[in-house]
Tab-separated table of C-alpha atoms in Angstrom:
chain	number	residue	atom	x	y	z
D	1	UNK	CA	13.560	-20.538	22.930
D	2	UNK	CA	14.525	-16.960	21.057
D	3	UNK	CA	17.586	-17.088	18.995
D	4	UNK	CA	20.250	-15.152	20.471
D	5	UNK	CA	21.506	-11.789	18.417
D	6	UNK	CA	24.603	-12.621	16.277
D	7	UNK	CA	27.336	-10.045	17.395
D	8	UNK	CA	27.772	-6.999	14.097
D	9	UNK	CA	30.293	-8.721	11.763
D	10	UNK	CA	31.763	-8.304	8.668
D	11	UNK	CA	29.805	-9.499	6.377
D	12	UNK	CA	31.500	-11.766	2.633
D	13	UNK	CA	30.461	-10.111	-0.546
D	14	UNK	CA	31.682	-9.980	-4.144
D	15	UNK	CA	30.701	-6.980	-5.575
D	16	UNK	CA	31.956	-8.234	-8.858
D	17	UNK	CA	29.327	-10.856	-9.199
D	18	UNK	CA	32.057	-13.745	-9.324
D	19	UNK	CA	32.309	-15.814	-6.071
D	20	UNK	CA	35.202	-15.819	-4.092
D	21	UNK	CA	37.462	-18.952	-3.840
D	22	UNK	CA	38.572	-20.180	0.260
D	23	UNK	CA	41.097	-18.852	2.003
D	24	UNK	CA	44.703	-20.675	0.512
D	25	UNK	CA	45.670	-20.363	3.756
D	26	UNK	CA	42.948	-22.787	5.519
D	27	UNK	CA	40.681	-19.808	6.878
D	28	UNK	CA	36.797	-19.526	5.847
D	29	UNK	CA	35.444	-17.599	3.100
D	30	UNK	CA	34.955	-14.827	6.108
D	31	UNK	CA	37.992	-14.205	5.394
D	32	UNK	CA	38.587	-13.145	2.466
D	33	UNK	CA	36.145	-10.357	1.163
D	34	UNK	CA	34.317	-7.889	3.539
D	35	UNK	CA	31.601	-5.862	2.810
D	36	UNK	CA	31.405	-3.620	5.427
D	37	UNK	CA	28.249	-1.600	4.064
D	38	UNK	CA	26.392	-4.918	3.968
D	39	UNK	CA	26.281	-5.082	7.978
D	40	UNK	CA	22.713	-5.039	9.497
D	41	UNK	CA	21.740	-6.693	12.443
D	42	UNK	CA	19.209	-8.766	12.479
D	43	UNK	CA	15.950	-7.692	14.443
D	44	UNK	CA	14.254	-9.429	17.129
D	45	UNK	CA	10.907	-9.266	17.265
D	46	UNK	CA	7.986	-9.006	20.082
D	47	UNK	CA	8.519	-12.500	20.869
D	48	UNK	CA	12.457	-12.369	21.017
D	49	UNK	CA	12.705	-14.432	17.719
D	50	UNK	CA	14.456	-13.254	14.987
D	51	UNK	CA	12.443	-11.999	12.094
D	52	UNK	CA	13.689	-12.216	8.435
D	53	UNK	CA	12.684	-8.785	7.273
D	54	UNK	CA	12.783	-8.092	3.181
D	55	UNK	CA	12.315	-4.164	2.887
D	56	UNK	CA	9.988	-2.993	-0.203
D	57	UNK	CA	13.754	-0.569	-0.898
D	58	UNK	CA	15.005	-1.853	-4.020
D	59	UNK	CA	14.470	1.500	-6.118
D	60	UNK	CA	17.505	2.586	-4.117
D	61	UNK	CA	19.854	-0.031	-3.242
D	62	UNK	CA	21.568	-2.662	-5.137
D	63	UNK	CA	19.982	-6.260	-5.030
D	64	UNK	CA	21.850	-8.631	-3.110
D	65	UNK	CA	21.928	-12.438	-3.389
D	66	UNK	CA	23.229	-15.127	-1.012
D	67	UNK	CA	24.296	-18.069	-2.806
D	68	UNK	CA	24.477	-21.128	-0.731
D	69	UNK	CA	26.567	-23.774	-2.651
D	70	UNK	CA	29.417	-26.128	-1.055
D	71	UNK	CA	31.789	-24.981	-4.048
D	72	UNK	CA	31.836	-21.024	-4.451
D	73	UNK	CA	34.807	-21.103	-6.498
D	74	UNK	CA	33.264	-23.556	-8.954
D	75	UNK	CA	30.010	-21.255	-9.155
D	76	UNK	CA	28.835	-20.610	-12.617
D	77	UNK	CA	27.924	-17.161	-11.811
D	78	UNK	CA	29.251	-14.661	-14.204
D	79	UNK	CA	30.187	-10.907	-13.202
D	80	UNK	CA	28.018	-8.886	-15.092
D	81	UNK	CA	25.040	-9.179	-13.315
D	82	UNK	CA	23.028	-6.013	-13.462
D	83	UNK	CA	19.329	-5.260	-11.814
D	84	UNK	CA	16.525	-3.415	-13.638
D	85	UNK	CA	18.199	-0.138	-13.129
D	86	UNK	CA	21.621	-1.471	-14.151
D	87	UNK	CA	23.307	-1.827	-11.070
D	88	UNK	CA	25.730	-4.550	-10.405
D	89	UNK	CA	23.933	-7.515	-8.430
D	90	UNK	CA	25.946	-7.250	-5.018
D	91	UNK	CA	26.731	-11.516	-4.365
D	92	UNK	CA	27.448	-12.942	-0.607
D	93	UNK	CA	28.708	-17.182	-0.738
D	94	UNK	CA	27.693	-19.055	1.999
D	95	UNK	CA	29.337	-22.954	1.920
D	96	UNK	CA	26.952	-24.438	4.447
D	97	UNK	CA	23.808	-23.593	6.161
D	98	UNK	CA	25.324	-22.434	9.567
D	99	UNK	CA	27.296	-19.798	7.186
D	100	UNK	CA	24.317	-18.841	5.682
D	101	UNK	CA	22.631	-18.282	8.789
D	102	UNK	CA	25.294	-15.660	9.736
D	103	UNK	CA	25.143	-14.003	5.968
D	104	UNK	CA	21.553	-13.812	5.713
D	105	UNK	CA	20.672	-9.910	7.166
D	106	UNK	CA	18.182	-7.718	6.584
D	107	UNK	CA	19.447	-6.338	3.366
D	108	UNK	CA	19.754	-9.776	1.721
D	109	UNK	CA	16.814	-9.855	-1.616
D	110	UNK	CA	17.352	-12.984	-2.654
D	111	UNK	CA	18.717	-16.744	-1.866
D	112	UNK	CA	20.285	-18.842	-4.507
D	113	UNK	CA	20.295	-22.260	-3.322
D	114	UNK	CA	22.065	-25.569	-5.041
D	115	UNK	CA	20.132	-28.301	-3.933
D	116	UNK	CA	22.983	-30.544	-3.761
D	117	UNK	CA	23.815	-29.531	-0.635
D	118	UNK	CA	24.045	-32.241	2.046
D	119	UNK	CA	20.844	-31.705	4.137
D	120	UNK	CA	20.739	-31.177	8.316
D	121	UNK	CA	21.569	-33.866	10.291
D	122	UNK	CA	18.075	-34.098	11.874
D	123	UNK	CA	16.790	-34.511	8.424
D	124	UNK	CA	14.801	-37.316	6.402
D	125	UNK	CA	17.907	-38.773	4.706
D	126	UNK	CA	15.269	-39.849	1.766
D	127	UNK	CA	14.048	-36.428	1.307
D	128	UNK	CA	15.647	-34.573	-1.593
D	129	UNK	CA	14.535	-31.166	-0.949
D	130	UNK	CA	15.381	-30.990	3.172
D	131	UNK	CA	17.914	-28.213	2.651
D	132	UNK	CA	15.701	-26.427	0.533
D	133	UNK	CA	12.660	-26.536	3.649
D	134	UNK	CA	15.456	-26.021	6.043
D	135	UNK	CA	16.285	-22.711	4.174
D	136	UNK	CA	12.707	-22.057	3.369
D	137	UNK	CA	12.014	-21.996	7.742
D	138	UNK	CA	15.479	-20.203	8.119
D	139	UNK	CA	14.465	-17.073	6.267
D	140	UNK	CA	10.230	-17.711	5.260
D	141	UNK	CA	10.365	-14.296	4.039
D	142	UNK	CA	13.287	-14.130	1.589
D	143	UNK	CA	12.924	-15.003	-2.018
D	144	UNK	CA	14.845	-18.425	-3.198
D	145	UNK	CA	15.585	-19.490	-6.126
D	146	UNK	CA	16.675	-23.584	-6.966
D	147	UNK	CA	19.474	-24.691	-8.644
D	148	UNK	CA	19.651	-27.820	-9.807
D	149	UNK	CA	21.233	-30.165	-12.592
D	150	UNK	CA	20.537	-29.682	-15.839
D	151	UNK	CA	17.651	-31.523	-17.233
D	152	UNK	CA	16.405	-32.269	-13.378
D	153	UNK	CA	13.084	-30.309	-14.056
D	154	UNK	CA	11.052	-32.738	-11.683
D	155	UNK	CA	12.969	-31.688	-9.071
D	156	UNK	CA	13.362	-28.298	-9.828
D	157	UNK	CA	9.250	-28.350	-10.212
D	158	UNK	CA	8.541	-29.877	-6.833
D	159	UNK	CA	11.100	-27.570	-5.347
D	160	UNK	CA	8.462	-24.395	-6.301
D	161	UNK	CA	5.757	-26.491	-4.870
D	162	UNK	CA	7.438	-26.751	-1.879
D	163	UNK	CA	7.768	-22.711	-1.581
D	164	UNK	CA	10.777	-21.371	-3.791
D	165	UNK	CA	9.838	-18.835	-6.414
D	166	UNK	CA	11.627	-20.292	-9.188
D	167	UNK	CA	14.638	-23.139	-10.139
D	168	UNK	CA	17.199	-22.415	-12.268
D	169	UNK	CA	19.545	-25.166	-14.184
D	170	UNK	CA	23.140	-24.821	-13.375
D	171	UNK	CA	24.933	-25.614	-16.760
D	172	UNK	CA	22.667	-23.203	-18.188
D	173	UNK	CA	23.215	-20.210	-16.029
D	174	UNK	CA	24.582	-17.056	-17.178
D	175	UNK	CA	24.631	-13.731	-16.445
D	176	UNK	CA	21.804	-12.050	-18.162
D	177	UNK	CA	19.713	-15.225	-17.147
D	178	UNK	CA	20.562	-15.030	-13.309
D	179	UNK	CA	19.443	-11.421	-12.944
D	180	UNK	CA	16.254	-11.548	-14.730
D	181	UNK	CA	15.658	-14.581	-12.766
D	182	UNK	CA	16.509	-12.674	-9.352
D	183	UNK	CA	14.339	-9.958	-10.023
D	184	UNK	CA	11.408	-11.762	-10.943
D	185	UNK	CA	12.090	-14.161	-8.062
D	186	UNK	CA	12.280	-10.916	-5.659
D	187	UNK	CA	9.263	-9.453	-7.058
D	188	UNK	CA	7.285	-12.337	-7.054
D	189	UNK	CA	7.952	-13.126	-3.402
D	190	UNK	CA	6.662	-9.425	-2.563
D	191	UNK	CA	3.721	-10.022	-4.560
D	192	UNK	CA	2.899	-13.714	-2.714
D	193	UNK	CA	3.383	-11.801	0.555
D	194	UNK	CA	1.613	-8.604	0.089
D	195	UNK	CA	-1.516	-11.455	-0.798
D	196	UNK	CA	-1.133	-13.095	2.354
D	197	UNK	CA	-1.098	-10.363	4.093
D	198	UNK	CA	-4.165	-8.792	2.715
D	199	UNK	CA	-5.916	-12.012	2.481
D	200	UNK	CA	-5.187	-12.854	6.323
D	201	UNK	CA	-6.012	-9.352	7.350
D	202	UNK	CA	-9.564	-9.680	5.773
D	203	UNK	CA	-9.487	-13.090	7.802
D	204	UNK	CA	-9.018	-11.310	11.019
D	205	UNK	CA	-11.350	-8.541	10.033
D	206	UNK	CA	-14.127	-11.122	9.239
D	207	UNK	CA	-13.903	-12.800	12.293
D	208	UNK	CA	-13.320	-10.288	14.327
D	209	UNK	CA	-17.463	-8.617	12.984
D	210	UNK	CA	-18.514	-12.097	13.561
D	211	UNK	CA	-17.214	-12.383	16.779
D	212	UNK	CA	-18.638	-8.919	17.479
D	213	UNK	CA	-21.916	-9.517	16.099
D	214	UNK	CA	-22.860	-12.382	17.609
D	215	UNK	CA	-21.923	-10.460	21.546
D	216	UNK	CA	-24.334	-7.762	20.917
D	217	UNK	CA	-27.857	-8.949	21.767
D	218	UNK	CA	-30.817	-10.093	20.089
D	219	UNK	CA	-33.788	-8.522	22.738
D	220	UNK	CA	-36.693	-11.264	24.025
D	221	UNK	CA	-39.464	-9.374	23.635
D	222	UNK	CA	-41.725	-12.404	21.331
D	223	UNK	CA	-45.401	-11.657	22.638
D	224	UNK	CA	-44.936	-7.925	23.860
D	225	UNK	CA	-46.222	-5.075	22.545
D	226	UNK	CA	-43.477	-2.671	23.246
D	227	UNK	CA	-41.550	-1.526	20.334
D	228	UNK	CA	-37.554	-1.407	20.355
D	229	UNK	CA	-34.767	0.029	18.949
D	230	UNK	CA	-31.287	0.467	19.773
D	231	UNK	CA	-27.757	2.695	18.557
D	232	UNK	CA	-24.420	1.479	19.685
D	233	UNK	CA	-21.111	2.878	18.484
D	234	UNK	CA	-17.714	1.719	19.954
D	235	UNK	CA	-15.528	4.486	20.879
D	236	UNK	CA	-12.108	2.426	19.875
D	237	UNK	CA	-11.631	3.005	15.984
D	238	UNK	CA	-12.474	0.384	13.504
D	239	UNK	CA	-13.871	-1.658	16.363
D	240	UNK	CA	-17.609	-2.661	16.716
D	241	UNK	CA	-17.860	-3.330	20.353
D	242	UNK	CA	-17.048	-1.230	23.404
D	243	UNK	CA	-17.199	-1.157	27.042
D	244	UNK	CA	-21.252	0.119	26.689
D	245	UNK	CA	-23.764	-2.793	27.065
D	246	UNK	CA	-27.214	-3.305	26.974
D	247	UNK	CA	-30.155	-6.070	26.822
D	248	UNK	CA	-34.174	-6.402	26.749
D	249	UNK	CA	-35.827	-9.528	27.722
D	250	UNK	CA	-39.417	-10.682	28.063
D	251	UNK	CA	-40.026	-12.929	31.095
D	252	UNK	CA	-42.882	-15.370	31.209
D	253	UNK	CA	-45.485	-12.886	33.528
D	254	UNK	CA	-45.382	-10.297	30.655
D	255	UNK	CA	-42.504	-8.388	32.642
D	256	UNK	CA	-40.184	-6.599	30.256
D	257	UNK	CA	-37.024	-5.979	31.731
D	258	UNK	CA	-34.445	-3.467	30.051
D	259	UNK	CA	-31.126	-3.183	31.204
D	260	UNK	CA	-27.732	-0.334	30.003
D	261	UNK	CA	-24.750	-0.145	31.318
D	262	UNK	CA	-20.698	0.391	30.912
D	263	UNK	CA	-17.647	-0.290	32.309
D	264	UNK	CA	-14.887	2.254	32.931
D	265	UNK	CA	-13.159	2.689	29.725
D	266	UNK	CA	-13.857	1.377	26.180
D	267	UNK	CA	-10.918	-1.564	24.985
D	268	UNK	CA	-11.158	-5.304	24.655
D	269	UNK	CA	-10.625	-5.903	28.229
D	270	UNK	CA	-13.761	-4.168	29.092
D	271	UNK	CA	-16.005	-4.682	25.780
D	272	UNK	CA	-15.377	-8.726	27.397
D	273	UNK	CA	-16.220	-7.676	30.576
D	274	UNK	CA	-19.213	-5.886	29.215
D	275	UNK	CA	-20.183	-8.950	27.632
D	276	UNK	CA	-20.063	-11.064	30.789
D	277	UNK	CA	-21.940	-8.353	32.469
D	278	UNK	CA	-24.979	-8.480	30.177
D	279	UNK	CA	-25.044	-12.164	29.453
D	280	UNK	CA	-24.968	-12.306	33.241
D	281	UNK	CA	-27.729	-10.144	33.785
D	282	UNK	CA	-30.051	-12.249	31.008
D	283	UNK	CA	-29.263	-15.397	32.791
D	284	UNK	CA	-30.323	-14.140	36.224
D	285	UNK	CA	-33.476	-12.224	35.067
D	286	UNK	CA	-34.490	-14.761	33.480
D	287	UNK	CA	-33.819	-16.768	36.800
D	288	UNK	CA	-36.315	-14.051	38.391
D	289	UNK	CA	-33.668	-12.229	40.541
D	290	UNK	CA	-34.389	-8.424	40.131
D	291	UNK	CA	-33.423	-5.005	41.959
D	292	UNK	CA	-30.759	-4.846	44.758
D	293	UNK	CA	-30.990	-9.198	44.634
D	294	UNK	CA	-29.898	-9.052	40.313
D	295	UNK	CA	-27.296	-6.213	41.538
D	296	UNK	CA	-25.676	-7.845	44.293
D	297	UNK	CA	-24.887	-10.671	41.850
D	298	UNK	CA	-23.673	-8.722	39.240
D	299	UNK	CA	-21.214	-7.146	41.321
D	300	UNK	CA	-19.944	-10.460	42.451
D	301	UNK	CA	-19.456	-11.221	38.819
D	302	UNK	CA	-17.861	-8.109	38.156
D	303	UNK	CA	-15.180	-8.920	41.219
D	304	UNK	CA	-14.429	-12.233	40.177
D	305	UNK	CA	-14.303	-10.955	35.991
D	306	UNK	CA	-12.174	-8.087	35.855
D	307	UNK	CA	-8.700	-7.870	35.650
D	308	UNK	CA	-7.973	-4.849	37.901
D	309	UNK	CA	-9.938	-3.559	41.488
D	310	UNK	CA	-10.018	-0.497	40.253
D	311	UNK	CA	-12.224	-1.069	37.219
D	312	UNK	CA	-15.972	-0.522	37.499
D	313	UNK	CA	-19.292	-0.771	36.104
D	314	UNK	CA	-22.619	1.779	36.160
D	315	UNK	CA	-25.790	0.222	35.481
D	316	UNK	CA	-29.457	0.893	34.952
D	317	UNK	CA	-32.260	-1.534	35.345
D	318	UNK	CA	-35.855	-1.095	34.309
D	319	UNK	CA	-38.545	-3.746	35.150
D	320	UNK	CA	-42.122	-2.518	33.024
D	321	UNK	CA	-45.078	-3.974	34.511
D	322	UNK	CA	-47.047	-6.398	31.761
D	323	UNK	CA	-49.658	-3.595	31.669
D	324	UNK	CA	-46.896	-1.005	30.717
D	325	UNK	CA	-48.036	1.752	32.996
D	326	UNK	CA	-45.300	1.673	35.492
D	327	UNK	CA	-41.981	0.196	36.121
D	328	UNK	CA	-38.987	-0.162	38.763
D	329	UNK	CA	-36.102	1.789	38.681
D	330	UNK	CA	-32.916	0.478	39.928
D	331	UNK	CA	-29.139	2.828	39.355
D	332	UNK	CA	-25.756	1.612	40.113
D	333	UNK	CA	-23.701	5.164	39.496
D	334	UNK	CA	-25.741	5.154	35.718
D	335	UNK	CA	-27.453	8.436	33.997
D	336	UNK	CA	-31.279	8.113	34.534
D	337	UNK	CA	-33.661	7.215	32.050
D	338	UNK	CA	-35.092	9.769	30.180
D	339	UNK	CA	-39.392	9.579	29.937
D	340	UNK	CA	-41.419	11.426	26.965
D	341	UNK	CA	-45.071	11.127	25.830
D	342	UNK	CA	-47.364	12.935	23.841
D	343	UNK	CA	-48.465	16.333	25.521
D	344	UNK	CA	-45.746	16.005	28.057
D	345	UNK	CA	-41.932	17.534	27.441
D	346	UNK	CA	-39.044	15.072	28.004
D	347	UNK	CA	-37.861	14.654	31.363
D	348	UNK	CA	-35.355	12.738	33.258
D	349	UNK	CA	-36.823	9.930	35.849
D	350	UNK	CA	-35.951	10.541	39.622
D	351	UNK	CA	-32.785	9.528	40.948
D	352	UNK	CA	-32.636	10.143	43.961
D	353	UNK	CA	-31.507	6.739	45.408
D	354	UNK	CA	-28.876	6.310	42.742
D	355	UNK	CA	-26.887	3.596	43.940
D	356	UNK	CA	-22.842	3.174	43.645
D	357	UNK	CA	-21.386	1.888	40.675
D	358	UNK	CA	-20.716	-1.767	40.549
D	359	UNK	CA	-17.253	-3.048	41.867
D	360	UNK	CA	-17.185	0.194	44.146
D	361	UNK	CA	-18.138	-0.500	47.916
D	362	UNK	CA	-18.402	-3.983	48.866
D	363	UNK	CA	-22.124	-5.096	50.307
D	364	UNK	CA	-23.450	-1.886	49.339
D	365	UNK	CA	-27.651	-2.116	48.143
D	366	UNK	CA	-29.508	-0.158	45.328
D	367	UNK	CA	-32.915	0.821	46.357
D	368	UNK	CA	-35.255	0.011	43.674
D	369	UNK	CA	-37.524	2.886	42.722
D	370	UNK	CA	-41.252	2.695	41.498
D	371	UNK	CA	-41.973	5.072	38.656
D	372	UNK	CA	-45.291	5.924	36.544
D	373	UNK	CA	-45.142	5.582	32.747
D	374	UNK	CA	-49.026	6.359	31.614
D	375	UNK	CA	-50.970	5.010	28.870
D	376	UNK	CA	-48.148	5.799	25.924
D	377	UNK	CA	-44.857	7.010	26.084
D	378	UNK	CA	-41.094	6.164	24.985
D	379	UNK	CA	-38.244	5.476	27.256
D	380	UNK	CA	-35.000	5.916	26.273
D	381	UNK	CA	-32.153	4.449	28.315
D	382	UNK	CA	-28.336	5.823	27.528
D	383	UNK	CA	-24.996	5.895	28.572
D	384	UNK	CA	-22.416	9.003	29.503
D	385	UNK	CA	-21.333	8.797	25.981
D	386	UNK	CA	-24.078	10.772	24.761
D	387	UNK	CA	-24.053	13.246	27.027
D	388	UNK	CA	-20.129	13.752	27.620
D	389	UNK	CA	-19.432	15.127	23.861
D	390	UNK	CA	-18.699	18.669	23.768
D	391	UNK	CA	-20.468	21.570	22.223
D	392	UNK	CA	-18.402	23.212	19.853
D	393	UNK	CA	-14.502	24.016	20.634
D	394	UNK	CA	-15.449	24.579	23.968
D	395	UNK	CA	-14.475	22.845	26.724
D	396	UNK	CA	-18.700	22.744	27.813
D	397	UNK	CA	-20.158	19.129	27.513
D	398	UNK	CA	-23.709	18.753	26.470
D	399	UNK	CA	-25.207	16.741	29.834
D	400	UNK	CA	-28.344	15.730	30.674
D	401	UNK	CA	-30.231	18.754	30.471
D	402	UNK	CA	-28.638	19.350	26.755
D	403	UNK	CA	-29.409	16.246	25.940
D	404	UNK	CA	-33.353	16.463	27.552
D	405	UNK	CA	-33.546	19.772	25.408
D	406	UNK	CA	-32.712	18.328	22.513
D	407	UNK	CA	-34.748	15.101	22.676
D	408	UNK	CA	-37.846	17.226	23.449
D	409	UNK	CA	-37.059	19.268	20.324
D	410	UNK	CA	-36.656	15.783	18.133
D	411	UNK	CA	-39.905	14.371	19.592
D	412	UNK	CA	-41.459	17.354	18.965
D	413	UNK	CA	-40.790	17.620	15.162
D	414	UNK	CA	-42.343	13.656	15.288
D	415	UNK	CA	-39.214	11.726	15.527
D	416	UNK	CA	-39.600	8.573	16.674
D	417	UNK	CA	-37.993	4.616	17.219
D	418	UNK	CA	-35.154	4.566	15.067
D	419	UNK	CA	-35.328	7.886	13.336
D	420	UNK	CA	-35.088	9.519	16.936
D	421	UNK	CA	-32.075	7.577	18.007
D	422	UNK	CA	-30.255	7.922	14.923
D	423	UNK	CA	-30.947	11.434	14.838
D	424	UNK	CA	-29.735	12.151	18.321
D	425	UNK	CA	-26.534	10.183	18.116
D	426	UNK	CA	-25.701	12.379	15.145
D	427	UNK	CA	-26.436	15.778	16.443
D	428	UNK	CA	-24.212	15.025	19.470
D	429	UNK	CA	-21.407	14.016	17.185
D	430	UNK	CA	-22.361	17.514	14.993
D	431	UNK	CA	-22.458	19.133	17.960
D	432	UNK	CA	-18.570	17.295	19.351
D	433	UNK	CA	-16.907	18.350	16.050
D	434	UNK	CA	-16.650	15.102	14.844
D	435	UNK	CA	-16.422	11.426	16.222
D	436	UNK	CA	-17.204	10.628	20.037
D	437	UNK	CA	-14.100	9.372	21.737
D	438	UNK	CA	-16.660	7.573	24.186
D	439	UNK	CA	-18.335	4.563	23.515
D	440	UNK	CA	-22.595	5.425	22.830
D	441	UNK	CA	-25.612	3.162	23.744
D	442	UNK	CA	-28.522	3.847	23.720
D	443	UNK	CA	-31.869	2.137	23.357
D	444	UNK	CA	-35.569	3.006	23.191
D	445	UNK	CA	-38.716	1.580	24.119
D	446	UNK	CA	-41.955	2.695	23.080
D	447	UNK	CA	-45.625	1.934	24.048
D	448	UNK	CA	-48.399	3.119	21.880
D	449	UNK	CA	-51.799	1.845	22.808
């Protein structure tokens, strides 16, 4: 349940360094001395809870230190503390945790906490350092220093195992002691948390090219003599999937299916539903479903997968006969294929009977087309995001008959397999200015007898 706001306050401080005795006259310590600079609200965060936020701005304000202790007029602090830039250690006194709760904003650097302090109530009565976990979960990312009885170094020890940055004995505190030891304590917390969060960003990053890695496809094509090769660039920075997806499989006639395709836009939503989509399509292949019969059931899939009506999915299916010299067409909405060989100039495959996109029109049917390859050629299946960069500062796109131009150019000068694929991707990014905002796939298949 999130915390509720505490209402702005005035908040206790001795500037002096000494803590302030009660109230004679029975009130709290809230009483007494006000800081009224020191007020800063705590901040709530995504969740509603409230976040314990130490700011990386100590090169221009003073430090400040809560000290929790039961006693504050008994506190051996002495009033010349001074930070590394010699000024005066600013000091709030808390007498219980509930105080310190209220104390503890966003400007506090560092907690000084005596470890005599009767724990929580809910608390293992045995355990000697409860306040000191209590304190550690009230404010995880404050630096906190220990203070203990002299000569209690066991405890003191096991209270920095348990997460403060340093303990501190109290009948050998002074001054000059208690601000080197609230710098270092400050400074050292910064440091532990700047590693953790480094170390669990490179965590997420990890898992997140794992994760990515093992959803883009490993093609089934053991016992075939087509080549492959594939490009695939996310259009979402720093991410390597998009909405584009693709797969090749090998079915047990000799039948080498190819399949491209994307759904509207390019975030996590639809790189998983892009996923789905193609692992989908595998499965049923595989199962022997093919043309308007595969399509059908991918657009059931697509109803049932995606979070919105409106979102959609183009697709392009290609079924090569084992003796590679013709194949079905199917198009849902999708670019078509693009056909080269040797002797003849690129051109785009018919399509005519292009189909609606999947998720469109309920019961609607994709016609499946029958197409002539020849004796050697390459195929090269895309999606709209190599064709929808622009050409220069322009507002004209380069489109399919750009992009036919340019792939008869790069077959031309002998480009082939990887080398072509890689080559076109980059010219269309030359030719954009820069990086596609689109996600790109685009794979090639090649039959040389």
């Amino acid at each position: 349940m999130p915390v509720p706001i505490p209402r702005q306050r005035a908040i206790p401080a001795v500037e002096s360094g000494q803590a302030q005795a009660a109230s004679p006259c029975g009130g709290s310590a809230e009483d007494s001395v006000t800081d009224a600079s020191a007020v800063a609200p705590r901040t709530p965060d995504t969740a509603g809870n409230i976040t314990d936020k130490v700011e990386n701005n100590t090169a221009h304000t003073n430090l400040t230190l809560l000290l929790i202790e039961d006693d504050p007029a008994g506190s051996p602090i002495v009033p010349d503390m001074l930070d590394q830039a010699g000024k005066p250690i600013r000091v709030r006194t808390a007498r219980n945790l509930t105080e310190a709760g209220r104390l503890l904003t966003d400007d506090v650097h560092c907690i000084l906490l005596d470890l005599a302090l009767p724990a929580p109530g809910h608390s293992d009565p045995e355990d000697e350092l409860a306040v000191l976990k209590h304190v550690l979960e009230l404010a995880p990312r404050h630096a906190v220093l220990a203070l203990t009885a002299s000569g209690d170094a066991e405890r003191g020890a096991e209270a920095v195992r348990v997460g403060a940055q340093d303990y501190l004995f109290r009948d050998e505190l002074d001054g000059r002691l208690l601000s080197r030891a609230i710098r270092y304590a400050v400074e050292r917390k910064r440091s532990e948390s700047a590693e953790r969060r480094l170390a669990e960003g490179r965590l997420r990053a990890q898992e997140n090219r794992r994760l990515e890695r093992g959803l883009l496809p490993t093609p089934l094509l053991e016992g075939s003599p087509l080549r492959f090769a594939a490009r695939y660039r996310p259009g979402r920075s720093r991410a390597l999937l998009g909405g584009d997806f693709y797969d090749v499989v090998r079915t047990p006639d000799g039948t080498v299916h190819a399949m491209i395709g994307d759904v509207c836009g390019h975030g996590p939503d639809e790189a998983a539903l892009g996923v789905e989509l193609r692992i989908a399509w595998r499965a049923l292949t595989l199962a022997g479903l093919c043309g308007d019969q595969l399509l059908g059931t991918l657009q059931q899939v697509l109803e049932h997968e995606r979070a919105d009506d409106e979102i959609f999915a183009t697709l392009c299916t290609v079924d090569i006969a084992p003796d590679g010299r013709r194949a079905g067409l199917c198009l849902a909405g999708h670019p078509s294929p693009l056909l080269a060989g040797p002797g003849k100039p690129a051109r785009l495959l018919p399509y005519d009977n292009n189909g609606p996109a999947l998720g469109l029109l309920p019961g609607a049917r994709w016609p499946r087309m029958q197409v002539e390859l020849g004796a050697e050629w390459s195929l090269m299946l895309y999606t709209d995001g190599l064709i929808e960069g622009h050409i220069g500062q322009g507002r004209e796109r380069l489109g399919q008959d750009g992009m036919t131009e340019m792939i008869r150019r790069q077959f031309a000068e002998g480009l082939r397999g990887e080398r072509l694929l890689r080559a076109a991707v980059n010219e269309v990014r030359e030719l954009n200015g820069g990086e596609l905002t689109d996600d790109v796939a685009v794979l090639l298949l090649d039959r040389v007898p």
